[in-house]
Amino acid sequence: MQREPAFISIFDTTLRDGEQSPGCSMQPREKLRLALQLAALKVDVIEAGFPVASLDDFAAVQMVARELRGPVVTALCRTLPEDIDRAWEAVREAQRPRLHTFIATSDIHMQYKLKKGRDEVLVMAREAVRRAKDHTDDVEFSAEDATRSDPDFLCEIVAAVLEEGATVINIPDTVGYTVPSEYAELLRNLRSRVPALDQAVLSVHCHNDLGLAVANSLAAIEAGARQVECTINGIGERAGNASLEELVMALRVRRDLLAFETRIHTPELYRTSQMLANITGVGVQPNKAIVGKNAFAHEAGIHQHGVMASPMTYEIMTPESVGAKTTSLVLGKHSGRHALDQRFRELGFDLTSEALTRAYLLFTRLADQKKEIFDQDLVALINDGLTDVPDTFQLRAVQATAGTHVLATALVILFDGEKEITETASGDGPVNAVFEAINRITGFSGELLDYRLASVTGGADALGEVFLRVRFPEGTFSGKAASTDIVGSSAQAYLNAVNKVIHRGKLASDPLLQS
Ligand SMILES: [Zn+2]
């Protein structure tokens, strides 16, 4: 007899744990855009942030809670009363709010980090869940560093928070230390020793320090876990979290062996991965499973032969099933505003009429430079051309010369809202010369920390996308831009970072925004 497949709840923590990875910090509006895409992907739960951590984090959680319909939206908090209340304030307007509180339960964490004994931690956990339950019925409790905790104490604390009404119990492998067989054993043991656990949802949260996060999560599912915490592209602290796309596709492709289902709409996987990479500027490694550039590339001649005869010779899943086949031509020079709007809607962007006007202008400009425009080009256009930061300085023209035996020079013309300002500069390479000229005009002088160039699509007329991070005395800012001309997109990206510094300065001095 066929078993009914059990549903696994997909808890996405890209906006919280993921955002903690170096270089992956996101602005509130960027988080909202990604959250809307995660809803299109049909994740069950979105952890939107850690509201007590910063004002930006609070704002992002609140924005996601207000705007999102569908998934549960949760906010993380320590067991401190003020943390819990602050998290609730941020998430309370969600259609389906959840509070997620955590405390470390391993001796090493309790002794060195919390400087508290077991009894005290037990009381804090109980009181936190009780306080959270005053706000909402849906309360998740995490025993941080559970896999290195004493199993007896873990059972004790889990039983205690269940008594207080916790609805989800998360047993994280915080430091990525466990292996599949050990983890499954731990969870089975917990379930048999704490029978009340059957009334709650057992959750897991695996880190990838040994590259085992997905394998450990799968073993946990077989041992009774029904919620899995994961991130897009596997981003997260240190080596990252279990990758959502790998986990979901492992369950999908090996349905024959693993009788579990998720609600994930897998054709959205690739687009979600790309959107995250685009927002953060942190690219996906080419050989990354499911969403890497080479995940469906067949280079060896004998493989190509096989795939042409029958894709199943070397493909265990189709690129279409994860939405990776995005090379089809979507729009060209003669496409109208309506067609562009339509395509943006299909891509998950609901533009205001003003934003659409701007996007259409950028689109026609791009169509003059590039004859075929793909979905990725449109996403790049949105991400780079419609940023929320006002363009205090606008790029009017840039011209650079460089060669093997000459000093690189650049001429830049910027518009400051009133007049055009022209400067020239020389430098170590044309990009450097352009940055120097921009510094002279704007009066800002940033130190370039990171500079990356990637092509958005293939072909000689491909869009070159520049990501950079610049340190100014006011702080570190990222900039990005896409253009068919790499010197132009470098200038635009640098200017984007400069405009962010100016915008941040204005925000800080606006009396209306002081509270
Ligand atoms: Zn984590």
GROMACS .gro file of N, CA and C in nm, residues 183-238:
model
  168
  183TYR      N    1   2.239   1.275   1.409
  183TYR     CA    2   2.131   1.373   1.420
  183TYR      C    3   1.996   1.302   1.426
  184ALA      N    4   1.979   1.204   1.337
  184ALA     CA    5   1.853   1.128   1.334
  184ALA      C    6   1.830   1.059   1.469
  185GLU      N    7   1.937   1.004   1.524
  185GLU     CA    8   1.930   0.936   1.653
  185GLU      C    9   1.887   1.033   1.765
  186LEU      N   10   1.948   1.152   1.762
  186LEU     CA   11   1.914   1.254   1.862
  186LEU      C   12   1.765   1.289   1.857
  187LEU      N   13   1.714   1.306   1.737
  187LEU     CA   14   1.573   1.346   1.722
  187LEU      C   15   1.478   1.232   1.760
  188ARG      N   16   1.513   1.110   1.721
  188ARG     CA   17   1.428   0.994   1.756
  188ARG      C   18   1.422   0.979   1.908
  189ASN      N   19   1.539   0.993   1.969
  189ASN     CA   20   1.551   0.983   2.114
  189ASN      C   21   1.464   1.089   2.184
  190LEU      N   22   1.473   1.211   2.131
  190LEU     CA   23   1.396   1.322   2.188
  190LEU      C   24   1.246   1.294   2.178
  191ARG      N   25   1.204   1.244   2.062
  191ARG     CA   26   1.061   1.218   2.041
  191ARG      C   27   1.011   1.106   2.134
  192SER      N   28   1.096   1.007   2.156
  192SER     CA   29   1.048   0.898   2.241
  192SER      C   30   1.050   0.938   2.389
  193ARG      N   31   1.143   1.025   2.427
  193ARG     CA   32   1.151   1.064   2.568
  193ARG      C   33   1.058   1.179   2.605
  194VAL      N   34   1.018   1.258   2.504
  194VAL     CA   35   0.925   1.370   2.530
  194VAL      C   36   0.800   1.349   2.445
  195PRO      N   37   0.707   1.267   2.492
  195PRO     CA   38   0.590   1.232   2.409
  195PRO      C   39   0.507   1.354   2.367
  196ALA      N   40   0.507   1.461   2.449
  196ALA     CA   41   0.428   1.581   2.415
  196ALA      C   42   0.476   1.646   2.285
  197LEU      N   43   0.597   1.613   2.243
  197LEU     CA   44   0.653   1.668   2.121
  197LEU      C   45   0.566   1.635   2.000
  198ASP      N   46   0.493   1.526   2.007
  198ASP     CA   47   0.408   1.487   1.895
  198ASP      C   48   0.295   1.587   1.869
  199GLN      N   49   0.264   1.669   1.972
  199GLN     CA   50   0.159   1.770   1.953
  199GLN      C   51   0.214   1.898   1.889
  200ALA      N   52   0.347   1.909   1.884
  200ALA     CA   53   0.409   2.028   1.824
  200ALA      C   54   0.475   1.990   1.692
  201VAL      N   55   0.526   2.090   1.622
  201VAL     CA   56   0.600   2.063   1.498
  201VAL      C   57   0.748   2.055   1.534
  202LEU      N   58   0.812   1.947   1.498
  202LEU     CA   59   0.956   1.934   1.521
  202LEU      C   60   1.029   1.998   1.402
  203SER      N   61   1.123   2.086   1.434
  203SER     CA   62   1.192   2.163   1.329
  203SER      C   63   1.343   2.140   1.340
  204VAL      N   64   1.412   2.156   1.226
  204VAL     CA   65   1.558   2.150   1.229
  204VAL      C   66   1.618   2.268   1.154
  205HIS      N   67   1.742   2.299   1.189
  205HIS     CA   68   1.812   2.417   1.136
  205HIS      C   69   1.959   2.376   1.129
  206CYS      N   70   2.007   2.348   1.009
  206CYS     CA   71   2.142   2.291   0.998
  206CYS      C   72   2.239   2.388   0.932
  207HIS      N   73   2.357   2.395   0.991
  207HIS     CA   74   2.465   2.474   0.930
  207HIS      C   75   2.559   2.383   0.853
  208ASN      N   76   2.631   2.446   0.759
  208ASN     CA   77   2.702   2.367   0.659
  208ASN      C   78   2.852   2.361   0.679
  209ASP      N   79   2.898   2.372   0.802
  209ASP     CA   80   3.042   2.378   0.825
  209ASP      C   81   3.117   2.255   0.774
  210LEU      N   82   3.052   2.140   0.773
  210LEU     CA   83   3.115   2.019   0.717
  210LEU      C   84   3.050   1.981   0.584
  211GLY      N   85   2.974   2.072   0.527
  211GLY     CA   86   2.908   2.043   0.399
  211GLY      C   87   2.795   1.944   0.412
  212LEU      N   88   2.742   1.926   0.534
  212LEU     CA   89   2.642   1.822   0.558
  212LEU      C   90   2.502   1.877   0.587
  213ALA      N   91   2.484   2.008   0.572
  213ALA     CA   92   2.357   2.068   0.616
  213ALA      C   93   2.235   2.005   0.548
  214VAL      N   94   2.241   1.983   0.417
  214VAL     CA   95   2.125   1.926   0.349
  214VAL      C   96   2.109   1.778   0.386
  215ALA      N   97   2.220   1.706   0.391
  215ALA     CA   98   2.213   1.564   0.429
  215ALA      C   99   2.158   1.548   0.570
  216ASN      N  100   2.203   1.634   0.660
  216ASN     CA  101   2.151   1.627   0.798
  216ASN      C  102   2.003   1.660   0.803
  217SER      N  103   1.960   1.758   0.724
  217SER     CA  104   1.818   1.794   0.722
  217SER      C  105   1.733   1.679   0.670
  218LEU      N  106   1.782   1.611   0.566
  218LEU     CA  107   1.707   1.497   0.510
  218LEU      C  108   1.697   1.384   0.613
  219ALA      N  109   1.807   1.359   0.684
  219ALA     CA  110   1.805   1.254   0.788
  219ALA      C  111   1.706   1.292   0.897
  220ALA      N  112   1.700   1.421   0.928
  220ALA     CA  113   1.608   1.470   1.032
  220ALA      C  114   1.463   1.449   0.989
  221ILE      N  115   1.435   1.474   0.862
  221ILE     CA  116   1.298   1.455   0.811
  221ILE      C  117   1.258   1.308   0.828
  222GLU      N  118   1.349   1.219   0.793
  222GLU     CA  119   1.318   1.078   0.809
  222GLU      C  120   1.299   1.038   0.956
  223ALA      N  121   1.359   1.119   1.045
  223ALA     CA  122   1.346   1.090   1.188
  223ALA      C  123   1.228   1.164   1.251
  224GLY      N  124   1.149   1.234   1.169
  224GLY     CA  125   1.027   1.295   1.223
  224GLY      C  126   1.018   1.446   1.218
  225ALA      N  127   1.122   1.514   1.170
  225ALA     CA  128   1.113   1.660   1.158
  225ALA      C  129   1.013   1.696   1.049
  226ARG      N  130   0.930   1.798   1.075
  226ARG     CA  131   0.830   1.838   0.976
  226ARG      C  132   0.844   1.984   0.937
  227GLN      N  133   0.944   2.051   0.989
  227GLN     CA  134   0.978   2.186   0.943
  227GLN      C  135   1.129   2.189   0.924
  228VAL      N  136   1.173   2.246   0.811
  228VAL     CA  137   1.316   2.257   0.787
  228VAL      C  138   1.350   2.403   0.763
  229GLU      N  139   1.449   2.452   0.835
  229GLU     CA  140   1.493   2.590   0.817
  229GLU      C  141   1.609   2.593   0.719
  230CYS      N  142   1.599   2.680   0.621
  230CYS     CA  143   1.701   2.681   0.516
  230CYS      C  144   1.707   2.819   0.451
  231THR      N  145   1.802   2.836   0.360
  231THR     CA  146   1.817   2.966   0.293
  231THR      C  147   1.836   2.946   0.143
  232ILE      N  148   1.802   3.048   0.067
  232ILE     CA  149   1.829   3.049  -0.076
  232ILE      C  150   1.981   3.056  -0.097
  233ASN      N  151   2.029   2.978  -0.190
  233ASN     CA  152   2.172   2.969  -0.222
  233ASN      C  153   2.255   2.920  -0.104
  234GLY      N  154   2.188   2.876   0.004
  234GLY     CA  155   2.261   2.826   0.121
  234GLY      C  156   2.340   2.933   0.195
  235ILE      N  157   2.302   3.061   0.179
  235ILE     CA  158   2.380   3.164   0.248
  235ILE      C  159   2.352   3.159   0.398
  236GLY      N  160   2.440   3.217   0.475
  236GLY     CA  161   2.422   3.217   0.621
  236GLY      C  162   2.555   3.228   0.692
  237GLU      N  163   2.549   3.230   0.824
  237GLU     CA  164   2.669   3.239   0.908
  237GLU      C  165   2.776   3.140   0.861
  238ARG      N  166   2.900   3.184   0.860
  238ARG     CA  167   3.016   3.102   0.823
  238ARG      C  168   2.996   3.028   0.689
   0.00000   0.00000   0.00000
